[in-house]
Short mmCIF file of C-alpha atoms in Angstrom, two decimals:
data_model
loop_
_atom_site.label_atom_id
_atom_site.label_comp_id
_atom_site.label_asym_id
_atom_site.label_seq_id
_atom_site.Cartn_x
_atom_site.Cartn_y
_atom_site.Cartn_z
CA UNK Z 1 -25.48 24.08 8.55
CA UNK Z 2 -23.32 25.07 5.68
CA UNK Z 3 -22.92 22.53 2.79
CA UNK Z 4 -19.75 20.55 2.53
CA UNK Z 5 -17.43 21.29 -0.45
CA UNK Z 6 -16.96 18.53 -2.99
CA UNK Z 7 -13.69 16.72 -3.34
CA UNK Z 8 -11.73 16.10 -6.54
CA UNK Z 9 -8.76 14.13 -7.80
CA UNK Z 10 -5.81 16.56 -8.58
CA UNK Z 11 -4.45 13.96 -11.05
CA UNK Z 12 -7.42 13.10 -13.12
CA UNK Z 13 -9.95 15.64 -11.94
CA UNK Z 14 -12.56 13.07 -11.02
CA UNK Z 15 -15.11 14.41 -8.70
CA UNK Z 16 -16.32 12.84 -5.60
CA UNK Z 17 -19.62 13.95 -3.79
CA UNK Z 18 -18.95 15.85 -0.34
CA UNK Z 19 -21.12 13.26 1.41
CA UNK Z 20 -19.48 10.22 0.12
CA UNK Z 21 -17.41 7.80 2.35
CA UNK Z 22 -15.02 7.22 -0.70
CA UNK Z 23 -11.48 7.87 0.65
CA UNK Z 24 -9.58 8.03 -2.51
CA UNK Z 25 -10.09 8.65 -6.14
CA UNK Z 26 -12.16 5.81 -7.60
CA UNK Z 27 -9.86 5.73 -10.82
CA UNK Z 28 -6.40 6.31 -9.93
CA UNK Z 29 -6.71 5.50 -6.18
CA UNK Z 30 -4.86 8.59 -5.28
CA UNK Z 31 -5.52 11.28 -2.47
CA UNK Z 32 -8.26 13.74 -2.97
CA UNK Z 33 -8.29 17.50 -2.61
CA UNK Z 34 -11.18 19.98 -1.64
CA UNK Z 35 -13.00 22.36 -4.15
CA UNK Z 36 -12.58 25.06 -1.56
CA UNK Z 37 -10.82 28.54 -1.87
CA UNK Z 38 -11.51 30.60 0.99
CA UNK Z 39 -10.62 34.27 1.99
CA UNK Z 40 -9.00 34.63 5.46
CA UNK Z 41 -10.12 37.33 7.70
CA UNK Z 42 -8.01 40.50 8.30
CA UNK Z 43 -5.76 40.45 11.45
CA UNK Z 44 -7.91 43.19 13.07
CA UNK Z 45 -11.04 41.06 12.78
CA UNK Z 46 -9.60 38.23 14.74
CA UNK Z 47 -9.73 40.30 17.96
CA UNK Z 48 -11.91 38.75 20.56
CA UNK Z 49 -12.52 35.31 18.79
CA UNK Z 50 -12.25 31.93 20.28
CA UNK Z 51 -8.80 31.00 21.39
CA UNK Z 52 -8.53 28.00 19.20
CA UNK Z 53 -7.92 27.15 15.67
CA UNK Z 54 -11.65 27.60 14.99
CA UNK Z 55 -10.95 31.39 15.16
CA UNK Z 56 -9.83 31.05 11.53
CA UNK Z 57 -13.47 30.05 10.65
CA UNK Z 58 -13.41 31.73 7.12
CA UNK Z 59 -10.52 29.50 6.07
CA UNK Z 60 -12.04 26.15 7.41
CA UNK Z 61 -14.42 23.82 5.34
CA UNK Z 62 -16.49 22.95 8.31
CA UNK Z 63 -18.53 25.72 10.16
CA UNK Z 64 -20.04 25.73 13.61
CA UNK Z 65 -17.97 22.74 15.07
CA UNK Z 66 -19.11 20.69 17.81
CA UNK Z 67 -15.89 18.54 18.19
CA UNK Z 68 -13.27 20.51 19.83
CA UNK Z 69 -10.73 20.25 22.68
CA UNK Z 70 -9.49 23.86 22.32
CA UNK Z 71 -6.71 22.78 19.95
CA UNK Z 72 -4.56 25.59 18.36
CA UNK Z 73 -2.92 28.90 19.39
CA UNK Z 74 0.21 27.22 20.51
CA UNK Z 75 3.28 29.37 21.68
CA UNK Z 76 5.93 30.73 19.41
CA UNK Z 77 9.27 31.07 21.20
CA UNK Z 78 12.75 32.04 19.90
CA UNK Z 79 15.47 29.32 19.48
CA UNK Z 80 18.35 31.59 18.14
CA UNK Z 81 18.62 34.89 16.34
CA UNK Z 82 15.99 34.79 13.63
CA UNK Z 83 14.80 31.27 14.34
CA UNK Z 84 11.73 30.51 16.43
CA UNK Z 85 9.91 27.37 17.23
CA UNK Z 86 6.13 26.88 17.42
CA UNK Z 87 5.18 24.43 20.38
CA UNK Z 88 2.59 22.25 18.68
CA UNK Z 89 3.61 19.62 21.30
CA UNK Z 90 1.45 21.53 23.74
CA UNK Z 91 -1.72 20.49 21.80
CA UNK Z 92 -4.46 18.61 23.68
CA UNK Z 93 -3.07 15.02 22.62
CA UNK Z 94 0.55 16.38 22.64
CA UNK Z 95 1.12 16.64 18.96
CA UNK Z 96 0.32 18.74 15.86
CA UNK Z 97 -2.09 16.10 14.49
CA UNK Z 98 -4.69 17.52 16.51
CA UNK Z 99 -5.12 20.23 14.00
CA UNK Z 100 -6.28 17.75 11.24
CA UNK Z 101 -7.78 15.12 13.56
CA UNK Z 102 -10.34 17.67 14.86
CA UNK Z 103 -11.60 18.26 11.26
CA UNK Z 104 -11.79 14.54 10.51
CA UNK Z 105 -13.84 13.74 13.54
CA UNK Z 106 -15.92 16.66 12.89
CA UNK Z 107 -16.64 15.52 9.29
CA UNK Z 108 -17.08 12.00 10.30
CA UNK Z 109 -19.80 12.98 12.93
CA UNK Z 110 -21.58 14.62 10.05
CA UNK Z 111 -21.40 11.85 7.63
CA UNK Z 112 -22.54 9.13 10.34
CA UNK Z 113 -20.34 6.15 9.44
CA UNK Z 114 -20.70 2.91 11.43
CA UNK Z 115 -17.10 3.20 12.35
CA UNK Z 116 -13.84 5.16 12.00
CA UNK Z 117 -10.38 3.70 11.13
CA UNK Z 118 -6.98 5.37 10.83
CA UNK Z 119 -3.43 4.24 10.58
CA UNK Z 120 -0.61 5.77 12.29
CA UNK Z 121 2.93 5.34 13.85
CA UNK Z 122 1.38 6.76 16.99
CA UNK Z 123 0.57 10.62 17.20
CA UNK Z 124 -2.05 10.69 14.46
CA UNK Z 125 -3.63 7.62 15.97
CA UNK Z 126 -3.82 9.16 19.49
CA UNK Z 127 -5.30 12.37 18.05
CA UNK Z 128 -7.98 10.56 15.89
CA UNK Z 129 -8.87 8.31 18.92
CA UNK Z 130 -9.24 11.43 21.23
CA UNK Z 131 -11.38 13.30 18.97
CA UNK Z 132 -13.40 10.22 18.14
CA UNK Z 133 -14.11 9.88 21.64
CA UNK Z 134 -15.00 13.50 21.85
CA UNK Z 135 -17.68 12.84 19.12
CA UNK Z 136 -18.61 9.46 20.45
CA UNK Z 137 -17.48 7.64 17.34
CA UNK Z 138 -16.36 4.04 17.38
CA UNK Z 139 -12.58 3.90 16.25
CA UNK Z 140 -9.91 1.52 15.14
CA UNK Z 141 -6.32 2.65 14.71
CA UNK Z 142 -3.80 0.43 12.80
CA UNK Z 143 -0.33 0.76 14.21
CA UNK Z 144 3.03 -0.67 13.38
CA UNK Z 145 4.45 -3.08 15.71
CA UNK Z 146 7.31 -0.73 16.83
CA UNK Z 147 4.88 1.90 17.95
CA UNK Z 148 5.74 2.89 21.71
CA UNK Z 149 3.79 1.52 24.45
CA UNK Z 150 2.89 4.87 25.79
CA UNK Z 151 1.17 5.87 22.52
CA UNK Z 152 -0.57 2.57 22.52
CA UNK Z 153 -1.98 3.28 25.94
CA UNK Z 154 -3.15 6.61 25.06
CA UNK Z 155 -4.91 5.18 21.98
CA UNK Z 156 -6.85 2.54 23.92
CA UNK Z 157 -7.45 4.86 27.00
CA UNK Z 158 -9.66 6.88 24.59
CA UNK Z 159 -11.68 3.94 23.85
CA UNK Z 160 -10.21 3.17 20.32
CA UNK Z 161 -9.14 -0.28 19.34
CA UNK Z 162 -5.48 -0.52 18.55
CA UNK Z 163 -4.73 -2.95 15.74
CA UNK Z 164 -1.10 -3.75 15.99
CA UNK Z 165 0.26 -4.73 12.44
CA UNK Z 166 3.32 -6.75 11.88
CA UNK Z 167 5.72 -4.82 9.93
CA UNK Z 168 6.44 -1.26 9.44
CA UNK Z 169 4.36 2.07 9.05
CA UNK Z 170 3.65 1.35 5.56
CA UNK Z 171 2.24 -2.20 6.53
CA UNK Z 172 -0.04 -0.43 8.99
CA UNK Z 173 -1.33 1.95 6.17
CA UNK Z 174 -2.08 -0.98 3.98
CA UNK Z 175 -4.08 -2.89 6.47
CA UNK Z 176 -5.96 0.36 7.33
CA UNK Z 177 -6.92 0.83 3.75
CA UNK Z 178 -8.30 -2.65 3.32
CA UNK Z 179 -10.24 -1.98 6.31
CA UNK Z 180 -11.43 1.47 4.71
CA UNK Z 181 -12.84 -0.35 1.79
CA UNK Z 182 -15.63 -1.86 3.96
CA UNK Z 183 -19.05 -0.54 3.82
CA UNK Z 184 -19.97 2.16 6.39
CA UNK Z 185 -16.37 2.91 7.11
CA UNK Z 186 -14.90 6.43 7.41
CA UNK Z 187 -11.26 6.41 6.74
CA UNK Z 188 -9.60 9.20 8.94
CA UNK Z 189 -6.49 9.29 6.90
CA UNK Z 190 -4.03 12.19 7.55
CA UNK Z 191 -2.54 11.27 4.07
CA UNK Z 192 -5.49 10.80 1.92
CA UNK Z 193 -8.35 13.07 3.36
CA UNK Z 194 -7.99 16.80 2.35
CA UNK Z 195 -9.65 17.95 5.34
CA UNK Z 196 -6.70 17.14 7.42
CA UNK Z 197 -4.61 19.64 5.26
CA UNK Z 198 -7.17 22.20 6.00
CA UNK Z 199 -6.70 21.65 9.68
CA UNK Z 200 -2.84 21.63 9.51
CA UNK Z 201 -2.88 25.03 7.62
CA UNK Z 202 -3.89 26.80 10.81
CA UNK Z 203 -0.42 26.50 11.80
CA UNK Z 204 0.67 29.10 9.45
CA UNK Z 205 -2.43 31.19 10.13
CA UNK Z 206 -1.27 31.26 13.74
CA UNK Z 207 2.34 32.16 12.97
CA UNK Z 208 0.94 34.96 10.67
CA UNK Z 209 -1.19 36.42 13.46
CA UNK Z 210 1.50 35.97 16.25
CA UNK Z 211 3.98 37.72 14.13
CA UNK Z 212 1.64 40.69 13.57
CA UNK Z 213 0.42 40.13 10.15
CA UNK Z 214 3.62 38.60 8.42
CA UNK Z 215 5.28 35.51 7.76
CA UNK Z 216 8.95 34.54 8.31
CA UNK Z 217 11.25 34.34 5.20
CA UNK Z 218 11.52 30.49 5.78
CA UNK Z 219 9.06 27.73 7.07
CA UNK Z 220 11.17 24.63 8.19
CA UNK Z 221 8.88 21.66 8.10
CA UNK Z 222 9.44 17.98 8.80
CA UNK Z 223 8.08 15.67 5.96
CA UNK Z 224 6.98 12.16 5.91
CA UNK Z 225 3.40 12.21 4.43
CA UNK Z 226 3.85 16.00 4.18
CA UNK Z 227 0.59 17.06 5.78
CA UNK Z 228 1.96 19.80 7.67
CA UNK Z 229 3.97 21.18 4.67
CA UNK Z 230 0.96 20.94 2.38
CA UNK Z 231 -1.05 22.68 4.98
CA UNK Z 232 1.47 25.47 5.40
CA UNK Z 233 1.54 25.89 1.40
CA UNK Z 234 -2.29 26.23 1.52
CA UNK Z 235 -2.35 28.74 4.21
CA UNK Z 236 0.45 30.86 2.58
CA UNK Z 237 -1.42 30.77 -0.64
CA UNK Z 238 -4.59 31.99 0.96
CA UNK Z 239 -2.99 34.85 2.82
CA UNK Z 240 -1.06 35.88 -0.33
CA UNK Z 241 -4.13 35.79 -2.61
CA UNK Z 242 -6.06 37.79 -0.01
CA UNK Z 243 -3.26 40.53 0.08
CA UNK Z 244 -2.63 39.89 3.75
CA UNK Z 245 1.14 39.05 3.06
CA UNK Z 246 3.28 40.49 0.23
CA UNK Z 247 5.35 37.39 -0.41
CA UNK Z 248 5.08 33.70 0.42
CA UNK Z 249 7.68 32.12 2.67
CA UNK Z 250 10.37 29.51 1.44
CA UNK Z 251 9.53 26.02 2.38
CA UNK Z 252 12.29 23.85 3.73
CA UNK Z 253 11.32 20.11 3.84
CA UNK Z 254 13.30 17.83 6.29
CA UNK Z 255 13.48 14.12 6.04
CA UNK Z 256 15.47 11.51 7.89
CA UNK Z 257 18.52 10.35 6.06
CA UNK Z 258 17.38 6.89 6.70
CA UNK Z 259 13.95 7.12 5.03
CA UNK Z 260 14.29 10.14 2.41
CA UNK Z 261 12.44 9.12 -0.91
CA UNK Z 262 11.31 12.74 -1.37
CA UNK Z 263 14.83 14.23 -0.73
CA UNK Z 264 16.25 11.76 -3.38
CA UNK Z 265 13.40 12.63 -5.91
CA UNK Z 266 14.40 16.30 -5.19
CA UNK Z 267 18.18 15.71 -5.83
CA UNK Z 268 17.31 13.83 -8.89
CA UNK Z 269 15.09 16.76 -10.16
CA UNK Z 270 12.02 14.49 -10.41
CA UNK Z 271 8.40 15.57 -10.18
CA UNK Z 272 7.35 12.46 -8.38
CA UNK Z 273 8.94 9.23 -6.80
CA UNK Z 274 10.76 7.21 -9.37
CA UNK Z 275 9.41 3.72 -8.49
CA UNK Z 276 7.83 1.76 -5.76
CA UNK Z 277 8.49 1.94 -2.04
CA UNK Z 278 11.63 0.46 -0.57
CA UNK Z 279 10.24 -2.82 0.88
CA UNK Z 280 12.27 -2.75 4.21
CA UNK Z 281 13.26 0.90 4.87
CA UNK Z 282 15.97 1.37 7.37
CA UNK Z 283 14.95 1.99 10.99
CA UNK Z 284 15.20 5.49 12.29
CA UNK Z 285 14.57 7.49 15.43
CA UNK Z 286 12.47 9.90 13.45
CA UNK Z 287 9.66 7.25 13.12
CA UNK Z 288 6.99 9.66 12.64
CA UNK Z 289 8.40 10.82 9.19
CA UNK Z 290 9.69 7.18 8.10
CA UNK Z 291 7.19 7.09 5.10
CA UNK Z 292 8.84 5.29 1.99
CA UNK Z 293 5.87 6.05 -0.30
CA UNK Z 294 4.06 9.15 0.56
CA UNK Z 295 0.61 9.40 -1.40
CA UNK Z 296 1.09 13.17 -2.11
CA UNK Z 297 4.58 12.96 -3.06
CA UNK Z 298 4.07 14.95 -6.32
CA UNK Z 299 2.08 17.75 -4.39
CA UNK Z 300 4.90 18.07 -1.70
CA UNK Z 301 7.75 18.19 -4.40
CA UNK Z 302 5.83 20.83 -6.34
CA UNK Z 303 5.03 22.95 -3.19
CA UNK Z 304 8.66 23.08 -2.23
CA UNK Z 305 9.75 23.86 -5.80
CA UNK Z 306 7.16 26.54 -6.29
CA UNK Z 307 8.18 28.22 -2.93
CA UNK Z 308 11.88 28.29 -3.91
CA UNK Z 309 12.79 25.96 -1.16
CA UNK Z 310 14.66 22.63 -0.82
CA UNK Z 311 15.05 19.60 0.94
CA UNK Z 312 17.40 18.72 3.95
CA UNK Z 313 18.21 15.44 5.57
CA UNK Z 314 19.40 14.56 8.97
CA UNK Z 315 21.16 11.66 10.49
CA UNK Z 316 19.85 10.00 13.74
CA UNK Z 317 22.85 11.29 15.31
CA UNK Z 318 22.14 14.76 14.45
CA UNK Z 319 18.46 14.16 15.73
CA UNK Z 320 19.87 13.06 19.06
CA UNK Z 321 22.05 15.98 19.46
CA UNK Z 322 19.33 18.34 18.61
CA UNK Z 323 16.81 16.78 20.87
CA UNK Z 324 19.40 17.07 23.72
CA UNK Z 325 19.96 20.73 22.82
CA UNK Z 326 16.33 21.34 22.93
CA UNK Z 327 15.82 19.76 26.29
CA UNK Z 328 18.71 22.02 27.62
CA UNK Z 329 16.71 25.02 26.59
CA UNK Z 330 13.43 23.54 28.51
CA UNK Z 331 11.78 21.93 25.36
CA UNK Z 332 11.52 18.14 25.84
CA UNK Z 333 10.28 16.60 22.50
CA UNK Z 334 10.08 13.31 20.78
CA UNK Z 335 12.84 12.53 18.28
CA UNK Z 336 10.84 13.32 15.19
CA UNK Z 337 10.12 16.76 16.57
CA UNK Z 338 13.70 17.60 16.70
CA UNK Z 339 14.54 16.90 13.12
CA UNK Z 340 13.89 20.60 11.81
CA UNK Z 341 16.17 22.07 14.63
CA UNK Z 342 18.69 19.30 13.57
CA UNK Z 343 18.65 20.65 10.11
CA UNK Z 344 19.14 24.23 10.78
CA UNK Z 345 20.68 24.72 14.20
CA UNK Z 346 24.13 25.03 12.86
CA UNK Z 347 23.23 28.29 10.75
CA UNK Z 348 22.10 26.47 7.43
CA UNK Z 349 19.51 29.26 6.77
CA UNK Z 350 22.03 32.28 7.17
CA UNK Z 351 20.38 35.35 8.29
CA UNK Z 352 17.05 34.61 7.21
CA UNK Z 353 14.22 34.48 9.62
CA UNK Z 354 12.52 31.09 10.22
CA UNK Z 355 9.79 29.23 11.95
CA UNK Z 356 10.08 25.48 12.82
CA UNK Z 357 7.41 23.29 14.59
CA UNK Z 358 8.26 21.15 17.71
CA UNK Z 359 5.47 18.72 16.77
CA UNK Z 360 5.42 15.92 19.23
CA UNK Z 361 6.10 15.73 23.07
CA UNK Z 362 8.94 13.70 24.47
CA UNK Z 363 6.83 12.35 27.44
CA UNK Z 364 5.62 9.30 25.55
CA UNK Z 365 8.67 8.76 23.15
CA UNK Z 366 10.17 5.46 22.80
CA UNK Z 367 13.71 6.83 22.56
#
């Protein structure tokens, strides 16, 4: 079996052994990155490979997986002239989070912890619970009290323990981090664990393959913790470095106007969030991106800046209208999944080509 790459802190460059259960930098307590610079395979060489995200084996830090539900390879369908949607709500657990969760479960299986913990507003918890069930790993998921009953039902159906935390999404994250510090615990964090980003980057590798070896002018991405956007930036960099695309796409990051710390930092020209999180963020229908203090804020802002992109915000009213519009086109998604269409459906991108994700199904949405 191929050796695991080491992890390192992008802030102070502290290195963490590959087989350690440490979930953050031991000095600054920030998220970790992987010491891993892969070269993707050519378009022609993908012919005949397994029809899942594991077809991009050269770009993934884990080889020869034993944990899989056939995740990946979701359809790309047009929404309007030049704008297409990638239907990641058709994943095995109905959200894009499967892309990262499968790598976290595979990694946990190899490290052999006593238990796995995660925190989530729903979709990531469902995904981690499902893939831990597939790997036969005990799992607890910390969720905020407003998490929909349907998502809680699915988490527990997979055999995971749902720890409902009084308070918001950030309160659930704090509770999970406390649990993660206990010995023998693997923290399946989509915000802190870099393996998750290397799973989400397959979203862009699929777009590149489906478009015949090219990428659109713009990638429009919802941003809370920013895992899909950062994965997209990783994939674009890999494809560009390998000479498989001639330019990187512009990244447009979309936040809810109710919880928009990154958009405000962007407007101020800041390189990071200015201060501590808002203690009681306003409620929003886009609960999946209602993250007041994303751990990778500096990386997200830098990725958008280096791409020549920008931040957009949408109101709940815009999200409702966009969700209804998508449903009228046969695409029923949860409110968070409608934020990107809400941001660009009125022509904000001009004539540029774009792809946006529909990243969570509406069947279990609370609203």
